[in-house]
Every structure is written in structure tokens, then in C-alpha cells.
């Protein structure tokens, strides 16, 4: 069997494996194998073939994340979940929220909170979540929000 | 050429190892904490990530998994170390535990705990064995809160228990980066004798209500019956009064008529007798006397015939009669 054919075959098998075991690890080697197959087709010896395989795999490994972030993530929406989702939400203070403590109702759940600048916010104030620290919401008094009147 | 060949092969193996260990795809709602040479370096978020396996290592967290028991046995929890930290809300079901209420009743409670990691860095670095810590903390807090409530309050105030617990636990779990969202009491089992007593109480309560209702009904019935009787009696009395009056009226009218007729007769007799010059009174008395005698005698049922005792009276009346019949000369 020809060397380049063997590389090609291994590359295809690796790419098939990628379908069953996602994580882009077999695909990296697959690309390396295709590159080595080209090297073999151009009649380089085995050492060069392996070197080409190694180099290509390494390059793919390094460039995969930027490529992914640029190209593939372009049409996937980033959906914030868990605590990230709460950032920017509007809640309602149930009791006075100070720089140390307070209770805010957010999405039907009551959270311990504190204001970011230490200002005292009276009960019934609409507040915006800036971030989550520990299990406390760090909130700030919400200005006029278009969706709320 | 030979050494170079081996070198290239070794390099290939190194790159293969690097790729296998260095590419990490992290799923949504999971994070991986990476330490560089034992020191916190970064938190990998969802998407594709590259780490340098030579000096980057994911820090593991202890997590609890429910393993279904084989052959119908109760499922058990198994602690495992994993490098992915799940940020989703998680439910732990903790085993039954005995709690003493404020009125000294030993109850068994079975609680569910919903918690969520809000800060993965704290959850990894500030607490060892997070699941156990959460469970023990919740159990002891629950004991505390139920210890302040009576059995009846425990059975009815789930919301209160929840709120108190959440505030209590929030303070403790803040530094662990964990938020306990909810603690739900699945079931509260009072001891058997208390349960029997509760059932008895319930039955007694129902019996009491039944007896009261029955008595009420009877009372109403008796009242209604009495009212009916009263009405009936009144109506009857009214009726008899009316009939008596009518009868009396009738009798009065009859007497009146008889008297009128007698008066008429007496008048006629008087007239007739008076024309003969005799005393009409005596005549009438004699007439009555004879009539009465006839009555007494005509009473066939009597074996005894009454006669006036005073024969002289009789004679005198006879004399009166004789006088009546004497021709006036």
C-alpha cells in the first residue's frame, strides 16, 4: 500500500472518530494525517512525513481556538446561564439594602444582596444586578428603565 | 538520519499527548478551574479552551452522585471527584432524620435541598467536601428552626421554615460561593402513638360535630312539633269555643222559645183557670207533681218506685186538685 494512501486512510478514520467522540482531539490528528499524506505524495521520506504530521497537528492545536471563536461562533448565540444570566436584571428590594446586607426579590426568588456603593436603598426600589459575589447580589439603584414604568 | 528519525517520532508522541490533554471543550453551565503549578490561574468557561498540560492542571471538586441501588434497593449517594463544576441548580435528598419540636415531640423529617454554585472559585477553594458540608449545615439548621416550633406549627408552616432556613443558610454558605435556594420538607412523620392520638382527636372532633348536628336537628324537630301541636290545639280550642258558643246560642234560643211557649201556656191556663175562680198556681204545681210522678214511675229499669215522703204534701196537693175541680157554687 502506498504511504500517502495509508495517511489518508488514517486521517479519514480519525475524522470519523471525531463524530463519535467530540472534542476536536481526533480531528487535530486527522488534519495532521492529511498534511502528511500530501508530504508522502510528494515523495518525502517517513521522517519528514512524521515531522509534517507533528507540525500540522501542533499548528491546528494552537489555531483552533481563535478560528473557532472567529468563524464558528459567529452564528451561535452566546446564552448566559446561571449567575451570569442575572447580571443586568431588574429586581425589587424587599427591605432596606445597605452596603452590608438586604433582601432583593429577583425572578420570584429572594436573594441576599448589598449595594455596590454602600448607598441605602429603601424597600420597594427597583435595582439592577451588577454582579454576583458569593451568594449575594451586588446591586445598584436602577435609573429609568425603558421596559419599566 | 536514524537519530533524527527517533527525535521526530518522539516529538510526534509529545504533540499527540499535548493535544489529547490540552484541548478542553467545556459545556454550557459548567466551568473548569485551572491551576498553573498549583496556583489558581483561570476559570475555563463554555466553549473550546486550550491549556498547557505541562504546568496547567484542572482542580477537582468533590461532587455527589445518586447511584440507583441494584435490585430494588434504596439508591445511595457516592462521592466522586470531578474537574467539571456544575453551575446548575442541584437537588440533594437527605436521609430521614429525627428532630425534636418545641413541644417535645420526636418527629422524623425527610427534606430536599436545592442549591446552586454561584461562585465556583470559592466553592473549590473555601470548603473541602462541599456536598457533605451543605448537607450537615442544612440538617443542623433545620433542627434549630424546628426546635423553635410546635408540632402543629411544623405541619402547617412550610413557608416560614423555608424563609428562616434560607436566611440562616445564606450567611453560612456565602463564603463557599453556594446559594441554597430552597429546603423542602418532603414528609413529616410524627411517632406512631402521636399519630394515633391525632387520629383520635380528629375522630372525636368529627363525632362532636355529628352529635351537635344531630342534637340541633332534634331540637329543631321538637320545636317544630311543639309549634305544630300548639297551633293544632289553638285551632281545636278555637273550634270548640265556636261550637260551644253556637250550641249555647242554640240552647239559649231554645230555652227562650220553650219559656215563651210555657209563658204562653201558663198565660192560657191562668186565663182558663182564672175564669173558673181557682188559684192557677196550685193547679200548675199539681200538674207538675203528677208529671214528675209519672216520670218516676215510668222509669222501667228501676225496681224501686219513689214516692214522695210527705203523703200529707201529696194529699195537700190533691186537695189543691180537688179544689181545682170543685165546681164553684
GROMACS .gro file of C-alpha atoms in nm:
model
  478
    1UNK     CA    1   0.000   0.000   0.000
    2UNK     CA    2   0.118   0.349  -0.081
    3UNK     CA    3   0.230   0.569   0.209
    4UNK     CA    4   0.006   0.864   0.118
    5UNK     CA    5  -0.294   0.635   0.088
    6UNK     CA    6  -0.226   0.498   0.433
    7UNK     CA    7  -0.202   0.852   0.582
    8UNK     CA    8  -0.523   0.949   0.406
    9UNK     CA    9  -0.700   0.640   0.537
   10UNK     CA   10  -0.585   0.704   0.894
   11UNK     CA   11  -0.691   1.071   0.862
   12UNK     CA   12  -1.039   0.972   0.745
   13UNK     CA   13  -1.073   0.716   1.023
   14UNK     CA   14  -0.969   0.981   1.277
   15UNK     CA   15  -1.226   1.224   1.140
   16UNK     CA   16  -1.491   0.952   1.167
   17UNK     CA   17  -1.384   0.901   1.527
   18UNK     CA   18  -1.431   1.274   1.584
   19UNK     CA   19  -1.800   1.228   1.505
   20UNK     CA   20  -1.836   0.974   1.783
   21UNK     CA   21  -1.605   1.138   2.035
   22UNK     CA   22  -1.647   1.513   2.001
   23UNK     CA   23  -1.378   1.733   2.148
   24UNK     CA   24  -1.182   1.804   1.834
   25UNK     CA   25  -0.891   1.589   1.950
   26UNK     CA   26  -0.907   1.317   1.679
   27UNK     CA   27  -0.975   1.583   1.413
   28UNK     CA   28  -0.647   1.759   1.500
   29UNK     CA   29  -0.458   1.440   1.422
   30UNK     CA   30  -0.676   1.391   1.117
   31UNK     CA   31  -0.559   1.721   0.970
   32UNK     CA   32  -0.202   1.624   1.058
   33UNK     CA   33  -0.251   1.297   0.871
   34UNK     CA   34  -0.386   1.476   0.561
   35UNK     CA   35  -0.083   1.707   0.564
   36UNK     CA   36   0.147   1.405   0.600
   37UNK     CA   37  -0.038   1.235   0.312
   38UNK     CA   38   0.044   1.536   0.091
   39UNK     CA   39   0.408   1.512   0.204
   40UNK     CA   40   0.408   1.140   0.121
   41UNK     CA   41   0.253   1.205  -0.219
   42UNK     CA   42   0.537   1.447  -0.288
   43UNK     CA   43   0.781   1.157  -0.218
   44UNK     CA   44   0.933   1.284   0.105
   45UNK     CA   45   1.070   1.015   0.334
   46UNK     CA   46   0.900   0.892   0.652
   47UNK     CA   47   1.090   1.122   0.889
   48UNK     CA   48   0.975   1.427   0.701
   49UNK     CA   49   0.623   1.285   0.682
   50UNK     CA   50   0.610   1.244   1.061
   51UNK     CA   51   0.762   1.590   1.111
   52UNK     CA   52   0.496   1.739   0.882
   53UNK     CA   53   0.228   1.547   1.071
   54UNK     CA   54   0.359   1.678   1.406
   55UNK     CA   55   0.393   2.036   1.291
   56UNK     CA   56   0.050   2.047   1.131
   57UNK     CA   57  -0.115   1.892   1.435
   58UNK     CA   58   0.056   2.148   1.659
   59UNK     CA   59  -0.045   2.439   1.436
   60UNK     CA   60  -0.404   2.318   1.424
   61UNK     CA   61  -0.398   2.278   1.802
   62UNK     CA   62  -0.278   2.637   1.850
   63UNK     CA   63  -0.500   2.798   1.591
   64UNK     CA   64  -0.817   2.608   1.664
   65UNK     CA   65  -0.948   2.830   1.942
   66UNK     CA   66  -0.910   3.164   1.758
   67UNK     CA   67  -1.054   3.010   1.442
   68UNK     CA   68  -1.343   2.871   1.638
   69UNK     CA   69  -1.411   3.197   1.814
   70UNK     CA   70  -1.397   3.390   1.490
   71UNK     CA   71  -1.564   3.164   1.239
   72UNK     CA   72  -1.775   2.901   1.406
   73UNK     CA   73  -1.907   3.111   1.694
   74UNK     CA   74  -2.024   3.381   1.458
   75UNK     CA   75  -2.365   3.224   1.417
   76UNK     CA   76  -2.404   3.071   1.761
   77UNK     CA   77  -2.570   3.287   2.018
   78UNK     CA   78  -2.397   3.321   2.346
   79UNK     CA   79  -2.655   3.243   2.610
   80UNK     CA   80  -2.570   3.343   2.960
   81UNK     CA   81  -2.677   3.092   3.222
   82UNK     CA   82  -2.675   3.063   3.600
   83UNK     CA   83  -2.534   3.365   3.780
   84UNK     CA   84  -2.418   3.533   3.459
   85UNK     CA   85  -2.778   3.541   3.347
   86UNK     CA   86  -2.875   3.750   3.648
   87UNK     CA   87  -2.638   4.034   3.564
   88UNK     CA   88  -2.833   4.333   3.433
   89UNK     CA   89  -3.165   4.201   3.559
   90UNK     CA   90  -3.404   4.422   3.748
   91UNK     CA   91  -3.512   4.319   4.095
   92UNK     CA   92  -3.713   4.470   4.374
   93UNK     CA   93  -3.585   4.538   4.723
   94UNK     CA   94  -3.794   4.379   4.994
   95UNK     CA   95  -3.619   4.551   5.279
   96UNK     CA   96  -3.359   4.825   5.301
   97UNK     CA   97  -3.048   4.723   5.111
   98UNK     CA   98  -2.732   4.874   5.251
   99UNK     CA   99  -2.365   4.823   5.176
  100UNK     CA  100  -2.371   4.518   5.401
  101UNK     CA  101  -2.700   4.340   5.368
  102UNK     CA  102  -3.055   4.340   5.237
  103UNK     CA  103  -3.305   4.124   5.058
  104UNK     CA  104  -3.395   4.155   4.693
  105UNK     CA  105  -3.662   3.965   4.506
  106UNK     CA  106  -3.548   3.854   4.164
  107UNK     CA  107  -3.740   3.620   3.936
  108UNK     CA  108  -3.959   3.504   4.222
  109UNK     CA  109  -3.665   3.416   4.443
  110UNK     CA  110  -3.531   3.612   4.737
  111UNK     CA  111  -3.160   3.687   4.732
  112UNK     CA  112  -2.934   3.836   4.992
  113UNK     CA  113  -2.788   4.149   4.843
  114UNK     CA  114  -2.584   4.458   4.907
  115UNK     CA  115  -2.548   4.785   4.722
  116UNK     CA  116  -2.224   4.839   4.533
  117UNK     CA  117  -2.156   5.191   4.656
  118UNK     CA  118  -2.283   5.146   5.011
  119UNK     CA  119  -2.589   5.360   4.946
  120UNK     CA  120  -2.902   5.272   5.138
  121UNK     CA  121  -3.187   5.172   4.911
  122UNK     CA  122  -3.532   5.182   5.072
  123UNK     CA  123  -3.775   4.889   5.034
  124UNK     CA  124  -3.962   4.876   4.703
  125UNK     CA  125  -3.675   5.021   4.499
  126UNK     CA  126  -3.605   4.875   4.158
  127UNK     CA  127  -3.243   4.766   4.146
  128UNK     CA  128  -3.014   4.637   3.875
  129UNK     CA  129  -2.780   4.344   3.934
  130UNK     CA  130  -2.418   4.432   3.864
  131UNK     CA  131  -2.257   4.101   3.960
  132UNK     CA  132  -2.283   3.811   4.200
  133UNK     CA  133  -2.034   3.774   4.481
  134UNK     CA  134  -2.055   3.458   4.685
  135UNK     CA  135  -2.430   3.423   4.707
  136UNK     CA  136  -2.501   3.793   4.732
  137UNK     CA  137  -2.623   4.010   4.451
  138UNK     CA  138  -2.433   4.333   4.416
  139UNK     CA  139  -2.700   4.581   4.311
  140UNK     CA  140  -2.731   4.944   4.223
  141UNK     CA  141  -3.033   5.169   4.216
  142UNK     CA  142  -3.187   5.138   3.874
  143UNK     CA  143  -3.238   5.458   3.680
  144UNK     CA  144  -3.530   5.497   3.448
  145UNK     CA  145  -3.553   5.175   3.258
  146UNK     CA  146  -3.746   5.179   2.930
  147UNK     CA  147  -3.917   4.848   2.995
  148UNK     CA  148  -4.041   4.958   3.336
  149UNK     CA  149  -4.263   5.245   3.425
  150UNK     CA  150   1.943   1.008   0.976
  151UNK     CA  151   1.849   0.747   1.231
  152UNK     CA  152   1.870   0.967   1.548
  153UNK     CA  153   1.678   1.244   1.373
  154UNK     CA  154   1.413   0.990   1.284
  155UNK     CA  155   1.371   0.891   1.651
  156UNK     CA  156   1.372   1.254   1.756
  157UNK     CA  157   1.091   1.335   1.513
  158UNK     CA  158   0.894   1.033   1.633
  159UNK     CA  159   0.938   1.141   1.998
  160UNK     CA  160   0.827   1.491   1.908
  161UNK     CA  161   0.518   1.347   1.737
  162UNK     CA  162   0.430   1.149   2.051
  163UNK     CA  163   0.477   1.464   2.261
  164UNK     CA  164   0.246   1.663   2.035
  165UNK     CA  165  -0.012   1.385   2.040
  166UNK     CA  166  -0.005   1.386   2.421
  167UNK     CA  167  -0.021   1.766   2.428
  168UNK     CA  168  -0.325   1.773   2.201
  169UNK     CA  169  -0.503   1.498   2.392
  170UNK     CA  170  -0.452   1.669   2.727
  171UNK     CA  171  -0.452   2.030   2.613
  172UNK     CA  172  -0.779   2.070   2.426
  173UNK     CA  173  -1.074   2.111   2.656
  174UNK     CA  174  -1.430   2.164   2.548
  175UNK     CA  175  -1.634   2.293   2.837
  176UNK     CA  176  -2.008   2.269   2.815
  177UNK     CA  177  -2.256   2.542   2.892
  178UNK     CA  178  -2.332   2.584   3.264
  179UNK     CA  179  -2.007   2.415   3.358
  180UNK     CA  180  -1.671   2.560   3.444
  181UNK     CA  181  -1.325   2.417   3.497
  182UNK     CA  182  -1.086   2.575   3.743
  183UNK     CA  183  -0.727   2.567   3.613
  184UNK     CA  184  -0.424   2.586   3.840
  185UNK     CA  185  -0.086   2.674   3.697
  186UNK     CA  186   0.180   2.496   3.904
  187UNK     CA  187  -0.059   2.464   4.200
  188UNK     CA  188  -0.181   2.822   4.193
  189UNK     CA  189  -0.517   2.942   4.069
  190UNK     CA  190  -0.476   3.056   3.713
  191UNK     CA  191  -0.805   3.081   3.529
  192UNK     CA  192  -1.161   2.960   3.502
  193UNK     CA  193  -1.249   2.793   3.174
  194UNK     CA  194  -1.596   2.879   3.055
  195UNK     CA  195  -1.813   2.714   2.793
  196UNK     CA  196  -1.663   2.658   2.450
  197UNK     CA  197  -1.326   2.535   2.332
  198UNK     CA  198  -1.025   2.603   2.551
  199UNK     CA  199  -0.653   2.529   2.535
  200UNK     CA  200  -0.445   2.456   2.841
  201UNK     CA  201  -0.075   2.371   2.867
  202UNK     CA  202  -0.069   2.025   3.019
  203UNK     CA  203   0.293   2.066   3.135
  204UNK     CA  204   0.202   2.308   3.410
  205UNK     CA  205  -0.177   2.362   3.391
  206UNK     CA  206  -0.396   2.125   3.583
  207UNK     CA  207  -0.771   2.134   3.646
  208UNK     CA  208  -0.857   2.147   4.014
  209UNK     CA  209  -1.109   1.882   4.113
  210UNK     CA  210  -1.417   1.929   4.324
  211UNK     CA  211  -1.596   1.664   4.527
  212UNK     CA  212  -1.943   1.601   4.393
  213UNK     CA  213  -2.218   1.368   4.496
  214UNK     CA  214  -2.396   1.130   4.262
  215UNK     CA  215  -2.707   0.929   4.318
  216UNK     CA  216  -2.642   0.567   4.234
  217UNK     CA  217  -2.960   0.365   4.191
  218UNK     CA  218  -2.950   0.058   4.412
  219UNK     CA  219  -2.940  -0.277   4.239
  220UNK     CA  220  -3.248  -0.498   4.265
  221UNK     CA  221  -3.495  -0.258   4.420
  222UNK     CA  222  -3.263  -0.143   4.697
  223UNK     CA  223  -3.265   0.220   4.800
  224UNK     CA  224  -3.034   0.431   4.592
  225UNK     CA  225  -2.721   0.558   4.761
  226UNK     CA  226  -2.501   0.861   4.722
  227UNK     CA  227  -2.147   0.823   4.604
  228UNK     CA  228  -1.887   1.096   4.636
  229UNK     CA  229  -1.666   1.144   4.333
  230UNK     CA  230  -1.402   1.392   4.239
  231UNK     CA  231  -1.453   1.568   3.911
  232UNK     CA  232  -1.290   1.859   3.739
  233UNK     CA  233  -1.606   1.996   3.584
  234UNK     CA  234  -1.801   2.216   3.820
  235UNK     CA  235  -2.172   2.214   3.752
  236UNK     CA  236  -2.334   2.554   3.799
  237UNK     CA  237  -2.690   2.432   3.761
  238UNK     CA  238  -2.930   2.401   4.048
  239UNK     CA  239  -2.886   2.062   4.211
  240UNK     CA  240  -3.114   1.863   4.434
  241UNK     CA  241  -2.997   1.658   4.728
  242UNK     CA  242  -3.235   1.434   4.910
  243UNK     CA  243  -3.115   1.371   5.255
  244UNK     CA  244  -3.195   1.070   5.463
  245UNK     CA  245  -3.462   1.074   5.729
  246UNK     CA  246  -3.358   1.239   6.049
  247UNK     CA  247  -3.508   1.273   6.392
  248UNK     CA  248  -3.593   1.621   6.511
  249UNK     CA  249  -3.744   1.732   6.840
  250UNK     CA  250  -4.009   2.002   6.822
  251UNK     CA  251  -4.067   2.277   7.077
  252UNK     CA  252  -4.341   2.070   7.244
  253UNK     CA  253  -4.101   1.776   7.282
  254UNK     CA  254  -4.233   1.552   7.008
  255UNK     CA  255  -3.975   1.346   6.828
  256UNK     CA  256  -4.059   1.363   6.457
  257UNK     CA  257  -3.891   1.216   6.154
  258UNK     CA  258  -3.843   1.457   5.868
  259UNK     CA  259  -3.733   1.397   5.516
  260UNK     CA  260  -3.605   1.704   5.339
  261UNK     CA  261  -3.498   1.807   4.991
  262UNK     CA  262  -3.231   2.065   4.936
  263UNK     CA  263  -3.196   2.276   4.622
  264UNK     CA  264  -2.867   2.453   4.587
  265UNK     CA  265  -2.658   2.617   4.322
  266UNK     CA  266  -2.293   2.712   4.297
  267UNK     CA  267  -2.279   3.086   4.239
  268UNK     CA  268  -1.904   3.127   4.268
  269UNK     CA  269  -1.704   2.823   4.151
  270UNK     CA  270  -1.370   2.958   4.277
  271UNK     CA  271  -1.496   2.987   4.632
  272UNK     CA  272  -1.672   2.652   4.608
  273UNK     CA  273  -1.341   2.488   4.521
  274UNK     CA  274  -1.103   2.676   4.746
  275UNK     CA  275  -1.301   2.776   5.053
  276UNK     CA  276  -1.457   2.445   5.151
  277UNK     CA  277  -1.349   2.088   5.147
  278UNK     CA  278  -1.615   1.832   5.056
  279UNK     CA  279  -1.888   2.076   4.968
  280UNK     CA  280  -2.182   1.830   4.944
  281UNK     CA  281  -2.132   1.698   5.295
  282UNK     CA  282  -2.081   2.046   5.433
  283UNK     CA  283  -2.406   2.167   5.278
  284UNK     CA  284  -2.599   1.867   5.396
  285UNK     CA  285  -2.477   1.878   5.754
  286UNK     CA  286  -2.529   2.253   5.775
  287UNK     CA  287  -2.884   2.224   5.644
  288UNK     CA  288  -2.966   1.942   5.881
  289UNK     CA  289  -2.844   2.125   6.187
  290UNK     CA  290  -3.014   2.448   6.083
  291UNK     CA  291  -3.336   2.262   6.023
  292UNK     CA  292  -3.309   2.111   6.372
  293UNK     CA  293  -3.266   2.457   6.512
  294UNK     CA  294  -3.566   2.602   6.338
  295UNK     CA  295  -3.800   2.311   6.404
  296UNK     CA  296  -3.686   2.312   6.767
  297UNK     CA  297  -3.848   2.654   6.798
  298UNK     CA  298  -4.181   2.540   6.653
  299UNK     CA  299  -4.452   2.318   6.795
  300UNK     CA  300  -4.563   2.008   6.611
  301UNK     CA  301  -4.875   2.177   6.475
  302UNK     CA  302  -4.674   2.473   6.350
  303UNK     CA  303  -4.423   2.242   6.187
  304UNK     CA  304  -4.701   2.069   5.999
  305UNK     CA  305  -4.851   2.390   5.868
  306UNK     CA  306  -4.578   2.649   5.826
  307UNK     CA  307  -4.358   2.522   5.550
  308UNK     CA  308  -4.307   2.867   5.406
  309UNK     CA  309  -4.189   3.006   5.736
  310UNK     CA  310  -3.942   2.723   5.777
  311UNK     CA  311  -3.815   2.781   5.427
  312UNK     CA  312  -3.767   3.153   5.469
  313UNK     CA  313  -3.593   3.125   5.804
  314UNK     CA  314  -3.370   2.849   5.674
  315UNK     CA  315  -3.272   3.040   5.364
  316UNK     CA  316  -3.167   3.349   5.559
  317UNK     CA  317  -2.977   3.135   5.808
  318UNK     CA  318  -2.802   2.930   5.540
  319UNK     CA  319  -2.728   3.226   5.314
  320UNK     CA  320  -2.499   3.371   5.578
  321UNK     CA  321  -2.312   3.046   5.625
  322UNK     CA  322  -2.277   2.948   5.260
  323UNK     CA  323  -2.186   3.294   5.134
  324UNK     CA  324  -1.816   3.231   5.169
  325UNK     CA  325  -1.848   2.894   4.996
  326UNK     CA  326  -1.996   3.058   4.688
  327UNK     CA  327  -2.305   2.844   4.722
  328UNK     CA  328  -2.663   2.956   4.740
  329UNK     CA  329  -2.922   2.731   4.896
  330UNK     CA  330  -3.237   2.820   4.708
  331UNK     CA  331  -3.491   2.607   4.883
  332UNK     CA  332  -3.529   2.347   5.151
  333UNK     CA  333  -3.845   2.145   5.107
  334UNK     CA  334  -3.981   1.918   5.375
  335UNK     CA  335  -4.099   1.610   5.191
  336UNK     CA  336  -4.282   1.444   5.473
  337UNK     CA  337  -4.308   1.489   5.845
  338UNK     CA  338  -4.372   1.168   6.032
  339UNK     CA  339  -4.487   1.200   6.393
  340UNK     CA  340  -4.425   0.892   6.609
  341UNK     CA  341  -4.696   0.622   6.592
  342UNK     CA  342  -4.857   0.697   6.930
  343UNK     CA  343  -4.879   1.067   6.848
  344UNK     CA  344  -5.027   0.979   6.511
  345UNK     CA  345  -5.287   0.758   6.680
  346UNK     CA  346  -5.366   1.042   6.920
  347UNK     CA  347  -5.402   1.281   6.629
  348UNK     CA  348  -5.638   1.043   6.455
  349UNK     CA  349  -5.835   1.003   6.775
  350UNK     CA  350  -5.856   1.376   6.810
  351UNK     CA  351  -5.978   1.405   6.456
  352UNK     CA  352  -6.235   1.132   6.509
  353UNK     CA  353  -6.353   1.290   6.834
  354UNK     CA  354  -6.382   1.623   6.662
  355UNK     CA  355  -6.591   1.469   6.386
  356UNK     CA  356  -6.803   1.280   6.641
  357UNK     CA  357  -6.856   1.600   6.835
  358UNK     CA  358  -6.970   1.775   6.524
  359UNK     CA  359  -7.201   1.488   6.435
  360UNK     CA  360  -7.357   1.481   6.783
  361UNK     CA  361  -7.402   1.855   6.782
  362UNK     CA  362  -7.562   1.845   6.444
  363UNK     CA  363  -7.793   1.565   6.549
  364UNK     CA  364  -7.892   1.750   6.866
  365UNK     CA  365  -7.951   2.064   6.667
  366UNK     CA  366  -8.173   1.870   6.433
  367UNK     CA  367  -8.363   1.714   6.717
  368UNK     CA  368  -8.405   2.048   6.885
  369UNK     CA  369  -8.544   2.196   6.568
  370UNK     CA  370  -8.772   1.897   6.522
  371UNK     CA  371  -8.906   1.915   6.877
  372UNK     CA  372  -8.962   2.287   6.846
  373UNK     CA  373  -9.143   2.240   6.520
  374UNK     CA  374  -9.351   1.960   6.663
  375UNK     CA  375  -9.443   2.169   6.967
  376UNK     CA  376  -9.531   2.459   6.744
  377UNK     CA  377  -9.747   2.231   6.536
  378UNK     CA  378  -9.916   2.098   6.847
  379UNK     CA  379  -9.972   2.445   6.977
  380UNK     CA  380 -10.124   2.554   6.651
  381UNK     CA  381 -10.340   2.244   6.640
  382UNK     CA  382 -10.456   2.291   6.998
  383UNK     CA  383 -10.532   2.654   6.941
  384UNK     CA  384 -10.726   2.569   6.631
  385UNK     CA  385 -10.912   2.293   6.818
  386UNK     CA  386 -10.987   2.525   7.110
  387UNK     CA  387 -11.100   2.789   6.870
  388UNK     CA  388 -11.324   2.535   6.703
  389UNK     CA  389 -11.471   2.403   7.027
  390UNK     CA  390 -11.516   2.758   7.155
  391UNK     CA  391 -11.701   2.846   6.842
  392UNK     CA  392 -11.915   2.533   6.858
  393UNK     CA  393 -11.985   2.583   7.230
  394UNK     CA  394 -12.090   2.936   7.164
  395UNK     CA  395 -12.309   2.828   6.882
  396UNK     CA  396 -12.456   2.546   7.087
  397UNK     CA  397 -12.514   2.779   7.380
  398UNK     CA  398 -12.673   3.025   7.145
  399UNK     CA  399 -12.891   2.749   7.014
  400UNK     CA  400 -12.979   2.630   7.363
  401UNK     CA  401 -13.048   2.982   7.477
  402UNK     CA  402 -13.273   3.035   7.181
  403UNK     CA  403 -13.444   2.702   7.254
  404UNK     CA  404 -13.489   2.784   7.620
  405UNK     CA  405 -13.613   3.121   7.522
  406UNK     CA  406 -13.866   2.964   7.293
  407UNK     CA  407 -13.972   2.700   7.547
  408UNK     CA  408 -14.004   2.969   7.809
  409UNK     CA  409 -14.201   3.179   7.570
  410UNK     CA  410 -14.422   2.883   7.489
  411UNK     CA  411 -14.461   2.798   7.858
  412UNK     CA  412 -14.535   3.153   7.938
  413UNK     CA  413 -14.788   3.143   7.664
  414UNK     CA  414 -14.930   2.817   7.805
  415UNK     CA  415 -14.931   2.948   8.159
  416UNK     CA  416 -15.096   3.255   8.042
  417UNK     CA  417 -15.358   3.049   7.865
  418UNK     CA  418 -15.402   2.819   8.169
  419UNK     CA  419 -15.413   3.111   8.400
  420UNK     CA  420 -15.672   3.258   8.185
  421UNK     CA  421 -15.868   2.939   8.174
  422UNK     CA  422 -15.828   2.854   8.538
  423UNK     CA  423 -15.875   3.211   8.647
  424UNK     CA  424 -16.206   3.218   8.475
  425UNK     CA  425 -16.306   2.924   8.699
  426UNK     CA  426 -16.205   3.129   9.006
  427UNK     CA  427 -15.941   2.882   9.118
  428UNK     CA  428 -15.577   2.950   9.202
  429UNK     CA  429 -15.378   2.886   8.885
  430UNK     CA  430 -15.053   2.845   9.077
  431UNK     CA  431 -15.178   2.549   9.269
  432UNK     CA  432 -15.307   2.398   8.953
  433UNK     CA  433 -14.974   2.424   8.787
  434UNK     CA  434 -14.791   2.279   9.087
  435UNK     CA  435 -15.031   1.990   9.095
  436UNK     CA  436 -14.978   1.935   8.726
  437UNK     CA  437 -14.604   1.931   8.760
  438UNK     CA  438 -14.627   1.700   9.055
  439UNK     CA  439 -14.823   1.449   8.862
  440UNK     CA  440 -14.591   1.471   8.566
  441UNK     CA  441 -14.296   1.409   8.785
  442UNK     CA  442 -14.463   1.114   8.949
  443UNK     CA  443 -14.535   0.970   8.609
  444UNK     CA  444 -14.174   1.008   8.517
  445UNK     CA  445 -14.056   0.841   8.833
  446UNK     CA  446 -14.297   0.560   8.789
  447UNK     CA  447 -14.238   0.523   8.421
  448UNK     CA  448 -13.869   0.456   8.475
  449UNK     CA  449 -13.900   0.084   8.399
  450UNK     CA  450 -13.543  -0.002   8.475
  451UNK     CA  451 -13.586   0.086   8.837
  452UNK     CA  452 -13.728  -0.186   9.058
  453UNK     CA  453 -13.798   0.072   9.314
  454UNK     CA  454 -14.065   0.332   9.273
  455UNK     CA  455 -14.002   0.654   9.451
  456UNK     CA  456 -14.287   0.819   9.611
  457UNK     CA  457 -14.277   1.148   9.789
  458UNK     CA  458 -14.226   1.103  10.158
  459UNK     CA  459 -14.482   1.352  10.263
  460UNK     CA  460 -14.813   1.192  10.198
  461UNK     CA  461 -14.962   1.494  10.351
  462UNK     CA  462 -14.791   1.700  10.086
  463UNK     CA  463 -14.938   1.474   9.830
  464UNK     CA  464 -15.272   1.497   9.991
  465UNK     CA  465 -15.249   1.868  10.017
  466UNK     CA  466 -15.171   1.886   9.656
  467UNK     CA  467 -15.453   1.651   9.594
  468UNK     CA  468 -15.660   1.881   9.799
  469UNK     CA  469 -15.546   2.154   9.575
  470UNK     CA  470 -15.651   1.946   9.282
  471UNK     CA  471 -15.983   1.874   9.440
  472UNK     CA  472 -16.027   2.237   9.499
  473UNK     CA  473 -15.949   2.298   9.141
  474UNK     CA  474 -16.209   2.054   9.028
  475UNK     CA  475 -16.476   2.177   9.261
  476UNK     CA  476 -16.749   2.350   9.095
  477UNK     CA  477 -16.791   2.697   9.224
  478UNK     CA  478 -17.129   2.736   9.356
   0.00000   0.00000   0.00000
